[in-house]
């Protein structure tokens, strides 16, 4: 069925109102062979600056992640800032943060696909890569926080000589199941639409690249059967991974909500955390896309219209986040017990009250003040800054929820502030690893799903309705 | 009578679909033809029989396996080695729901993925009929026939707008 | 009274106020805050000495701690009663269901909460969930300079870094008394099991025994009108009763 978007002025007059349709990727088709060549060039084209940055990041990973973690395993968690009562600190903040970032990939490649939102086409893979790499950092962060990480395999349900099984009453076990499910599903969902692009890369490569792509492309030719199986699978994945995505961050929130701590035992944590994940994730996608655009030829694929559309989504999600935050806050403020009210007082007016205020500024004020403006939304570098600010705000939100809330409990004799120790370099190490993995991936796999872009361009056209031309999207499924 | 494989390349879907319909009218059987393309076209668009796929059945099967595994974890393991915690019942219902949901979804998605591999016979690294122009967006119609018949089909296809019609060998992809 | 060793299936079956097996009464009116119990507990249970810096940062390894509060400002200060806090061995322990590896479980026989040291992987969820904040974690391997290792109690494991620990009601002493009574073919007598803290207390403020024996000193004291349970509204069913207000 044809879907008419807002009417545009006549295509060959100078457009005084509304954008030139050719500004939009879907209405600016190029030959597939040219787009393929661009994608390949973007992978091959590299400079010494790129490798200098990659080497620097690798050094940071070696020292801050590998080295610091090895030291901490030898010395014990005393090197970190955790104590009584803040038994969980920045490690958990980072874990929740990285899982949150990973949700954006699924949102874009699954929810937007199911809702047939066409502007998703050029960046689904870039977002899915964020999911995969973000989950790896989350996995590292959660392993770091364990007292005896070399025994972490005890969380796996496997038959053993002691006849012991993990405790399925525990939210941490649900966490393990959910994150494993989500990681495997995301990797599979990243790989399936990648196969046709790997076949394209195989056809256009030589040497070690050709060997690599030939193996990974599995012999894909594009026969009717292959496309049918692939599309059926992608449909099942798109629909099924959405409830998985919701369940994962809900279960992560239940690590806190199941506890009897004031401020944690809140029934709204499930949806609150899911929206928070989308908030930080979409902001991170915008930051990533800003850098992707700097790759060769990528300005053709990722355009201001995409930042515009993502910006609108970010504004709506920010409002939803504010709704859930206020819900949680006012219930505790109005009818909470004395410990909860003391906790709220500590959040706002305690020594770390600036974090709470900065969180609200970054998560609510910045999007609400800036994302209304169309010119702001269509400026990639400005959107990238907004994206970074939102991510800072969301990291602070998790900091407020984990170590700051743990400081206040029902036994005032134990109240003590948390000061992060080795968690800071370890967190920086995970960020460096995330960026490094992304940079290496940009050399190895085509970041844009060309076949999906061509598919989209094929179904978009301008049709005359009345006195003007309107965009029309054909549905070929 | 040796049969060879021929490939007709089209750059647009409309002439390709016309050509397929024409070939069928001229007597070629559906099983003799195969269409390869750089973007997916559904069977109705190409005028071809709908390809059968087992992927949804595999997905259901996988979901069942995941569900049974979850039942074992949630109900079986506490019975194998009962440990009481927190005054909760040995087999608590709400946590069992969570484990069941996750493992069912995992089973379903793993089986879907496996289904693609099995149905498409991935990975297949033996030589197959293919030209790189397909991944550049062309639509290819592969058909098998004898040398004598081939000229008839090739002429028809040229008239219908094929960019090229030529014999194609199985190549290492 | 006859009690089976299995916990009833549903929380609702555990009526509030029902007694488990071993319990404790602490008389806050008698406590002088001398911390002899803290020292005795550390000696009995091989607790590490964490040093000034870690202790100042909230990493003390006190299985029992004396909480001291005051009201007013100097020089008009009024002391509140000293509050010895130790593991309440809850009937509905919040620390138990959250451990992913079953390192914190409920003992069917003694009706107390067990910490299984060699199973703990150090996720510390149990400590977060304890409303009394009585669980302590081994943040490091604290050194035991010679000749302190001679003081170690052979009946108690020495814990390494990465492991959670807490008051066990001196389960080694309970088990020993049970063994002796079994070999002599009798029940445990009231007052036979004395945990380290009760043994050391000069004011006799800590009383320990079987709450399900109506004749025992502890169960009579627990029913005293001065008796209160800590954070009772949370429904944790603690086995420790505090006497206050006489």
PDB file of N, CA and C in Angstrom, chain A residues 156-232:
ATOM      1  N   UNK A 156      26.975 -20.790  35.807  1.00  0.00           N
ATOM      2  CA  UNK A 156      26.446 -21.566  34.699  1.00  0.00           C
ATOM      3  C   UNK A 156      25.738 -22.803  35.226  1.00  0.00           C
ATOM      4  N   UNK A 157      24.588 -23.133  34.666  1.00  0.00           N
ATOM      5  CA  UNK A 157      23.940 -24.380  35.092  1.00  0.00           C
ATOM      6  C   UNK A 157      24.554 -25.558  34.360  1.00  0.00           C
ATOM      7  N   UNK A 158      25.461 -26.251  35.018  1.00  0.00           N
ATOM      8  CA  UNK A 158      26.036 -27.434  34.390  1.00  0.00           C
ATOM      9  C   UNK A 158      26.084 -28.536  35.432  1.00  0.00           C
ATOM     10  N   UNK A 159      25.879 -29.766  34.994  1.00  0.00           N
ATOM     11  CA  UNK A 159      25.912 -30.866  35.972  1.00  0.00           C
ATOM     12  C   UNK A 159      27.337 -31.025  36.485  1.00  0.00           C
ATOM     13  N   UNK A 160      27.464 -31.174  37.798  1.00  0.00           N
ATOM     14  CA  UNK A 160      28.801 -31.269  38.358  1.00  0.00           C
ATOM     15  C   UNK A 160      28.820 -32.287  39.480  1.00  0.00           C
ATOM     16  N   UNK A 161      30.017 -32.588  39.920  1.00  0.00           N
ATOM     17  CA  UNK A 161      30.194 -33.680  40.862  1.00  0.00           C
ATOM     18  C   UNK A 161      29.638 -33.318  42.227  1.00  0.00           C
ATOM     19  N   UNK A 162      29.517 -32.003  42.520  1.00  0.00           N
ATOM     20  CA  UNK A 162      28.936 -31.614  43.804  1.00  0.00           C
ATOM     21  C   UNK A 162      27.413 -31.544  43.741  1.00  0.00           C
ATOM     22  N   UNK A 163      26.846 -31.799  42.553  1.00  0.00           N
ATOM     23  CA  UNK A 163      25.402 -31.802  42.336  1.00  0.00           C
ATOM     24  C   UNK A 163      24.768 -30.455  42.634  1.00  0.00           C
ATOM     25  N   UNK A 164      25.538 -29.379  42.489  1.00  0.00           N
ATOM     26  CA  UNK A 164      25.007 -28.050  42.768  1.00  0.00           C
ATOM     27  C   UNK A 164      24.518 -27.379  41.491  1.00  0.00           C
ATOM     28  N   UNK A 165      23.475 -26.585  41.630  1.00  0.00           N
ATOM     29  CA  UNK A 165      22.950 -25.804  40.517  1.00  0.00           C
ATOM     30  C   UNK A 165      22.889 -24.355  40.951  1.00  0.00           C
ATOM     31  N   UNK A 166      22.847 -23.402  39.991  1.00  0.00           N
ATOM     32  CA  UNK A 166      22.707 -22.010  40.418  1.00  0.00           C
ATOM     33  C   UNK A 166      21.332 -21.760  41.024  1.00  0.00           C
ATOM     34  N   UNK A 167      21.233 -20.642  41.699  1.00  0.00           N
ATOM     35  CA  UNK A 167      20.022 -20.302  42.423  1.00  0.00           C
ATOM     36  C   UNK A 167      19.094 -19.507  41.515  1.00  0.00           C
ATOM     37  N   UNK A 168      18.007 -20.113  41.053  1.00  0.00           N
ATOM     38  CA  UNK A 168      17.111 -19.411  40.155  1.00  0.00           C
ATOM     39  C   UNK A 168      16.193 -18.437  40.866  1.00  0.00           C
ATOM     40  N   UNK A 169      16.308 -18.368  42.211  1.00  0.00           N
ATOM     41  CA  UNK A 169      15.590 -17.316  42.920  1.00  0.00           C
ATOM     42  C   UNK A 169      16.290 -15.974  42.760  1.00  0.00           C
ATOM     43  N   UNK A 170      17.559 -16.014  42.330  1.00  0.00           N
ATOM     44  CA  UNK A 170      18.357 -14.797  42.428  1.00  0.00           C
ATOM     45  C   UNK A 170      18.252 -13.938  41.181  1.00  0.00           C
ATOM     46  N   UNK A 171      18.065 -12.621  41.329  1.00  0.00           N
ATOM     47  CA  UNK A 171      18.041 -11.757  40.152  1.00  0.00           C
ATOM     48  C   UNK A 171      19.337 -11.808  39.357  1.00  0.00           C
ATOM     49  N   UNK A 172      20.447 -12.165  40.012  1.00  0.00           N
ATOM     50  CA  UNK A 172      21.701 -12.219  39.269  1.00  0.00           C
ATOM     51  C   UNK A 172      21.703 -13.405  38.309  1.00  0.00           C
ATOM     52  N   UNK A 173      21.047 -14.487  38.687  1.00  0.00           N
ATOM     53  CA  UNK A 173      20.925 -15.615  37.772  1.00  0.00           C
ATOM     54  C   UNK A 173      20.029 -15.247  36.597  1.00  0.00           C
ATOM     55  N   UNK A 174      18.931 -14.516  36.876  1.00  0.00           N
ATOM     56  CA  UNK A 174      18.077 -14.078  35.775  1.00  0.00           C
ATOM     57  C   UNK A 174      18.863 -13.161  34.845  1.00  0.00           C
ATOM     58  N   UNK A 175      19.698 -12.315  35.452  1.00  0.00           N
ATOM     59  CA  UNK A 175      20.582 -11.426  34.701  1.00  0.00           C
ATOM     60  C   UNK A 175      21.442 -12.222  33.743  1.00  0.00           C
ATOM     61  N   UNK A 176      22.051 -13.276  34.271  1.00  0.00           N
ATOM     62  CA  UNK A 176      22.937 -14.101  33.472  1.00  0.00           C
ATOM     63  C   UNK A 176      22.173 -14.708  32.297  1.00  0.00           C
ATOM     64  N   UNK A 177      20.982 -15.249  32.564  1.00  0.00           N
ATOM     65  CA  UNK A 177      20.194 -15.849  31.489  1.00  0.00           C
ATOM     66  C   UNK A 177      19.788 -14.804  30.467  1.00  0.00           C
ATOM     67  N   UNK A 178      19.320 -13.649  30.963  1.00  0.00           N
ATOM     68  CA  UNK A 178      18.804 -12.629  30.054  1.00  0.00           C
ATOM     69  C   UNK A 178      19.925 -12.061  29.193  1.00  0.00           C
ATOM     70  N   UNK A 179      21.061 -11.766  29.818  1.00  0.00           N
ATOM     71  CA  UNK A 179      22.130 -11.139  29.039  1.00  0.00           C
ATOM     72  C   UNK A 179      22.726 -12.131  28.057  1.00  0.00           C
ATOM     73  N   UNK A 180      22.833 -13.386  28.443  1.00  0.00           N
ATOM     74  CA  UNK A 180      23.298 -14.397  27.486  1.00  0.00           C
ATOM     75  C   UNK A 180      22.346 -14.482  26.301  1.00  0.00           C
ATOM     76  N   UNK A 181      21.054 -14.543  26.594  1.00  0.00           N
ATOM     77  CA  UNK A 181      20.068 -14.597  25.517  1.00  0.00           C
ATOM     78  C   UNK A 181      20.203 -13.384  24.617  1.00  0.00           C
ATOM     79  N   UNK A 182      20.305 -12.211  25.239  1.00  0.00           N
ATOM     80  CA  UNK A 182      20.344 -10.988  24.463  1.00  0.00           C
ATOM     81  C   UNK A 182      21.620 -10.887  23.642  1.00  0.00           C
ATOM     82  N   UNK A 183      22.750 -11.273  24.219  1.00  0.00           N
ATOM     83  CA  UNK A 183      24.010 -11.183  23.492  1.00  0.00           C
ATOM     84  C   UNK A 183      23.996 -12.115  22.289  1.00  0.00           C
ATOM     85  N   UNK A 184      23.594 -13.380  22.512  1.00  0.00           N
ATOM     86  CA  UNK A 184      23.574 -14.320  21.394  1.00  0.00           C
ATOM     87  C   UNK A 184      22.582 -13.870  20.330  1.00  0.00           C
ATOM     88  N   UNK A 185      21.396 -13.424  20.769  1.00  0.00           N
ATOM     89  CA  UNK A 185      20.402 -12.992  19.789  1.00  0.00           C
ATOM     90  C   UNK A 185      20.892 -11.788  19.005  1.00  0.00           C
ATOM     91  N   UNK A 186      21.526 -10.857  19.678  1.00  0.00           N
ATOM     92  CA  UNK A 186      22.008  -9.657  18.972  1.00  0.00           C
ATOM     93  C   UNK A 186      23.100 -10.012  17.982  1.00  0.00           C
ATOM     94  N   UNK A 187      23.993 -10.906  18.368  1.00  0.00           N
ATOM     95  CA  UNK A 187      25.052 -11.296  17.440  1.00  0.00           C
ATOM     96  C   UNK A 187      24.460 -11.983  16.212  1.00  0.00           C
ATOM     97  N   UNK A 188      23.467 -12.854  16.442  1.00  0.00           N
ATOM     98  CA  UNK A 188      22.848 -13.522  15.296  1.00  0.00           C
ATOM     99  C   UNK A 188      22.100 -12.521  14.430  1.00  0.00           C
ATOM    100  N   UNK A 189      21.438 -11.561  15.093  1.00  0.00           N
ATOM    101  CA  UNK A 189      20.668 -10.580  14.349  1.00  0.00           C
ATOM    102  C   UNK A 189      21.579  -9.593  13.627  1.00  0.00           C
ATOM    103  N   UNK A 190      22.794  -9.420  14.121  1.00  0.00           N
ATOM    104  CA  UNK A 190      23.772  -8.599  13.403  1.00  0.00           C
ATOM    105  C   UNK A 190      24.245  -9.356  12.178  1.00  0.00           C
ATOM    106  N   UNK A 191      24.449 -10.677  12.332  1.00  0.00           N
ATOM    107  CA  UNK A 191      25.084 -11.449  11.282  1.00  0.00           C
ATOM    108  C   UNK A 191      24.151 -11.719  10.104  1.00  0.00           C
ATOM    109  N   UNK A 192      22.863 -11.995  10.402  1.00  0.00           N
ATOM    110  CA  UNK A 192      21.984 -12.402   9.306  1.00  0.00           C
ATOM    111  C   UNK A 192      21.880 -11.350   8.195  1.00  0.00           C
ATOM    112  N   UNK A 193      21.541 -10.082   8.488  1.00  0.00           N
ATOM    113  CA  UNK A 193      21.481  -9.122   7.378  1.00  0.00           C
ATOM    114  C   UNK A 193      22.864  -8.771   6.833  1.00  0.00           C
ATOM    115  N   UNK A 194      23.911  -9.190   7.530  1.00  0.00           N
ATOM    116  CA  UNK A 194      25.268  -8.889   7.072  1.00  0.00           C
ATOM    117  C   UNK A 194      25.690  -9.829   5.957  1.00  0.00           C
ATOM    118  N   UNK A 195      25.064 -11.023   5.903  1.00  0.00           N
ATOM    119  CA  UNK A 195      25.512 -12.030   4.944  1.00  0.00           C
ATOM    120  C   UNK A 195      25.497 -11.503   3.502  1.00  0.00           C
ATOM    121  N   UNK A 196      24.414 -10.883   3.020  1.00  0.00           N
ATOM    122  CA  UNK A 196      24.461 -10.395   1.636  1.00  0.00           C
ATOM    123  C   UNK A 196      25.556  -9.347   1.427  1.00  0.00           C
ATOM    124  N   UNK A 197      25.810  -8.511   2.428  1.00  0.00           N
ATOM    125  CA  UNK A 197      26.875  -7.521   2.254  1.00  0.00           C
ATOM    126  C   UNK A 197      28.250  -8.173   2.283  1.00  0.00           C
ATOM    127  N   UNK A 198      28.381  -9.244   3.060  1.00  0.00           N
ATOM    128  CA  UNK A 198      29.641  -9.984   3.037  1.00  0.00           C
ATOM    129  C   UNK A 198      29.845 -10.631   1.677  1.00  0.00           C
ATOM    130  N   UNK A 199      28.746 -11.078   1.044  1.00  0.00           N
ATOM    131  CA  UNK A 199      28.862 -11.651  -0.299  1.00  0.00           C
ATOM    132  C   UNK A 199      29.328 -10.574  -1.279  1.00  0.00           C
ATOM    133  N   UNK A 200      28.795  -9.372  -1.122  1.00  0.00           N
ATOM    134  CA  UNK A 200      29.216  -8.270  -1.983  1.00  0.00           C
ATOM    135  C   UNK A 200      30.698  -7.974  -1.774  1.00  0.00           C
ATOM    136  N   UNK A 201      31.123  -7.961  -0.495  1.00  0.00           N
ATOM    137  CA  UNK A 201      32.530  -7.682  -0.210  1.00  0.00           C
ATOM    138  C   UNK A 201      33.421  -8.791  -0.751  1.00  0.00           C
ATOM    139  N   UNK A 202      32.919 -10.034  -0.671  1.00  0.00           N
ATOM    140  CA  UNK A 202      33.669 -11.156  -1.199  1.00  0.00           C
ATOM    141  C   UNK A 202      33.903 -10.975  -2.694  1.00  0.00           C
ATOM    142  N   UNK A 203      32.847 -10.492  -3.394  1.00  0.00           N
ATOM    143  CA  UNK A 203      32.968 -10.344  -4.835  1.00  0.00           C
ATOM    144  C   UNK A 203      33.933  -9.242  -5.216  1.00  0.00           C
ATOM    145  N   UNK A 204      34.188  -8.332  -4.288  1.00  0.00           N
ATOM    146  CA  UNK A 204      34.994  -7.172  -4.653  1.00  0.00           C
ATOM    147  C   UNK A 204      36.310  -7.108  -3.920  1.00  0.00           C
ATOM    148  N   UNK A 205      36.756  -8.256  -3.378  1.00  0.00           N
ATOM    149  CA  UNK A 205      38.001  -8.233  -2.610  1.00  0.00           C
ATOM    150  C   UNK A 205      38.999  -9.196  -3.192  1.00  0.00           C
ATOM    151  N   UNK A 206      40.221  -9.059  -2.692  1.00  0.00           N
ATOM    152  CA  UNK A 206      41.252 -10.022  -3.069  1.00  0.00           C
ATOM    153  C   UNK A 206      42.112 -10.252  -1.843  1.00  0.00           C
ATOM    154  N   UNK A 207      42.925 -11.295  -1.929  1.00  0.00           N
ATOM    155  CA  UNK A 207      43.879 -11.538  -0.851  1.00  0.00           C
ATOM    156  C   UNK A 207      43.204 -12.042   0.410  1.00  0.00           C
ATOM    157  N   UNK A 208      43.736 -11.604   1.572  1.00  0.00           N
ATOM    158  CA  UNK A 208      43.228 -12.132   2.836  1.00  0.00           C
ATOM    159  C   UNK A 208      41.792 -11.704   3.070  1.00  0.00           C
ATOM    160  N   UNK A 209      41.443 -10.516   2.563  1.00  0.00           N
ATOM    161  CA  UNK A 209      40.064 -10.062   2.724  1.00  0.00           C
ATOM    162  C   UNK A 209      39.120 -10.998   2.006  1.00  0.00           C
ATOM    163  N   UNK A 210      39.507 -11.404   0.767  1.00  0.00           N
ATOM    164  CA  UNK A 210      38.610 -12.275   0.022  1.00  0.00           C
ATOM    165  C   UNK A 210      38.443 -13.595   0.760  1.00  0.00           C
ATOM    166  N   UNK A 211      39.548 -14.110   1.334  1.00  0.00           N
ATOM    167  CA  UNK A 211      39.440 -15.368   2.079  1.00  0.00           C
ATOM    168  C   UNK A 211      38.485 -15.204   3.258  1.00  0.00           C
ATOM    169  N   UNK A 212      38.648 -14.076   3.964  1.00  0.00           N
ATOM    170  CA  UNK A 212      37.812 -13.832   5.138  1.00  0.00           C
ATOM    171  C   UNK A 212      36.338 -13.729   4.756  1.00  0.00           C
ATOM    172  N   UNK A 213      36.065 -12.913   3.711  1.00  0.00           N
ATOM    173  CA  UNK A 213      34.662 -12.700   3.362  1.00  0.00           C
ATOM    174  C   UNK A 213      34.064 -13.946   2.745  1.00  0.00           C
ATOM    175  N   UNK A 214      34.869 -14.722   2.015  1.00  0.00           N
ATOM    176  CA  UNK A 214      34.328 -15.947   1.427  1.00  0.00           C
ATOM    177  C   UNK A 214      33.862 -16.878   2.537  1.00  0.00           C
ATOM    178  N   UNK A 215      34.681 -16.994   3.590  1.00  0.00           N
ATOM    179  CA  UNK A 215      34.294 -17.885   4.686  1.00  0.00           C
ATOM    180  C   UNK A 215      33.040 -17.360   5.380  1.00  0.00           C
ATOM    181  N   UNK A 216      33.033 -16.051   5.649  1.00  0.00           N
ATOM    182  CA  UNK A 216      31.912 -15.505   6.411  1.00  0.00           C
ATOM    183  C   UNK A 216      30.640 -15.408   5.585  1.00  0.00           C
ATOM    184  N   UNK A 217      30.762 -15.277   4.259  1.00  0.00           N
ATOM    185  CA  UNK A 217      29.563 -15.122   3.436  1.00  0.00           C
ATOM    186  C   UNK A 217      28.865 -16.453   3.223  1.00  0.00           C
ATOM    187  N   UNK A 218      29.467 -17.552   3.606  1.00  0.00           N
ATOM    188  CA  UNK A 218      28.859 -18.877   3.630  1.00  0.00           C
ATOM    189  C   UNK A 218      28.435 -19.370   2.250  1.00  0.00           C
ATOM    190  N   UNK A 219      28.913 -18.730   1.175  1.00  0.00           N
ATOM    191  CA  UNK A 219      28.469 -19.170  -0.136  1.00  0.00           C
ATOM    192  C   UNK A 219      27.137 -18.592  -0.536  1.00  0.00           C
ATOM    193  N   UNK A 220      26.796 -17.435  -0.027  1.00  0.00           N
ATOM    194  CA  UNK A 220      25.525 -16.799  -0.336  1.00  0.00           C
ATOM    195  C   UNK A 220      25.547 -16.300  -1.771  1.00  0.00           C
ATOM    196  N   UNK A 221      24.470 -16.603  -2.503  1.00  0.00           N
ATOM    197  CA  UNK A 221      24.391 -16.143  -3.886  1.00  0.00           C
ATOM    198  C   UNK A 221      23.230 -15.192  -4.110  1.00  0.00           C
ATOM    199  N   UNK A 222      22.211 -15.277  -3.283  1.00  0.00           N
ATOM    200  CA  UNK A 222      21.029 -14.472  -3.527  1.00  0.00           C
ATOM    201  C   UNK A 222      19.943 -15.231  -4.245  1.00  0.00           C
ATOM    202  N   UNK A 223      19.902 -16.548  -4.103  1.00  0.00           N
ATOM    203  CA  UNK A 223      18.820 -17.313  -4.725  1.00  0.00           C
ATOM    204  C   UNK A 223      17.521 -17.030  -3.983  1.00  0.00           C
ATOM    205  N   UNK A 224      16.426 -17.402  -4.639  1.00  0.00           N
ATOM    206  CA  UNK A 224      15.120 -17.121  -4.036  1.00  0.00           C
ATOM    207  C   UNK A 224      15.006 -17.802  -2.675  1.00  0.00           C
ATOM    208  N   UNK A 225      15.494 -19.073  -2.631  1.00  0.00           N
ATOM    209  CA  UNK A 225      15.412 -19.793  -1.370  1.00  0.00           C
ATOM    210  C   UNK A 225      16.209 -19.098  -0.276  1.00  0.00           C
ATOM    211  N   UNK A 226      17.434 -18.706  -0.606  1.00  0.00           N
ATOM    212  CA  UNK A 226      18.285 -18.073   0.402  1.00  0.00           C
ATOM    213  C   UNK A 226      17.646 -16.797   0.928  1.00  0.00           C
ATOM    214  N   UNK A 227      17.115 -15.978   0.015  1.00  0.00           N
ATOM    215  CA  UNK A 227      16.464 -14.735   0.467  1.00  0.00           C
ATOM    216  C   UNK A 227      15.245 -15.047   1.333  1.00  0.00           C
ATOM    217  N   UNK A 228      14.484 -16.074   0.937  1.00  0.00           N
ATOM    218  CA  UNK A 228      13.278 -16.382   1.691  1.00  0.00           C
ATOM    219  C   UNK A 228      13.629 -16.799   3.113  1.00  0.00           C
ATOM    220  N   UNK A 229      14.626 -17.684   3.240  1.00  0.00           N
ATOM    221  CA  UNK A 229      15.010 -18.138   4.589  1.00  0.00           C
ATOM    222  C   UNK A 229      15.534 -16.957   5.403  1.00  0.00           C
ATOM    223  N   UNK A 230      16.352 -16.135   4.744  1.00  0.00           N
ATOM    224  CA  UNK A 230      16.957 -15.007   5.454  1.00  0.00           C
ATOM    225  C   UNK A 230      15.884 -14.041   5.939  1.00  0.00           C
ATOM    226  N   UNK A 231      14.937 -13.707   5.027  1.00  0.00           N
ATOM    227  CA  UNK A 231      13.929 -12.723   5.417  1.00  0.00           C
ATOM    228  C   UNK A 231      12.978 -13.269   6.462  1.00  0.00           C
ATOM    229  N   UNK A 232      12.607 -14.538   6.342  1.00  0.00           N
ATOM    230  CA  UNK A 232      11.766 -15.141   7.365  1.00  0.00           C
ATOM    231  C   UNK A 232      12.478 -15.059   8.712  1.00  0.00           C
TER     232      UNK A 232
END
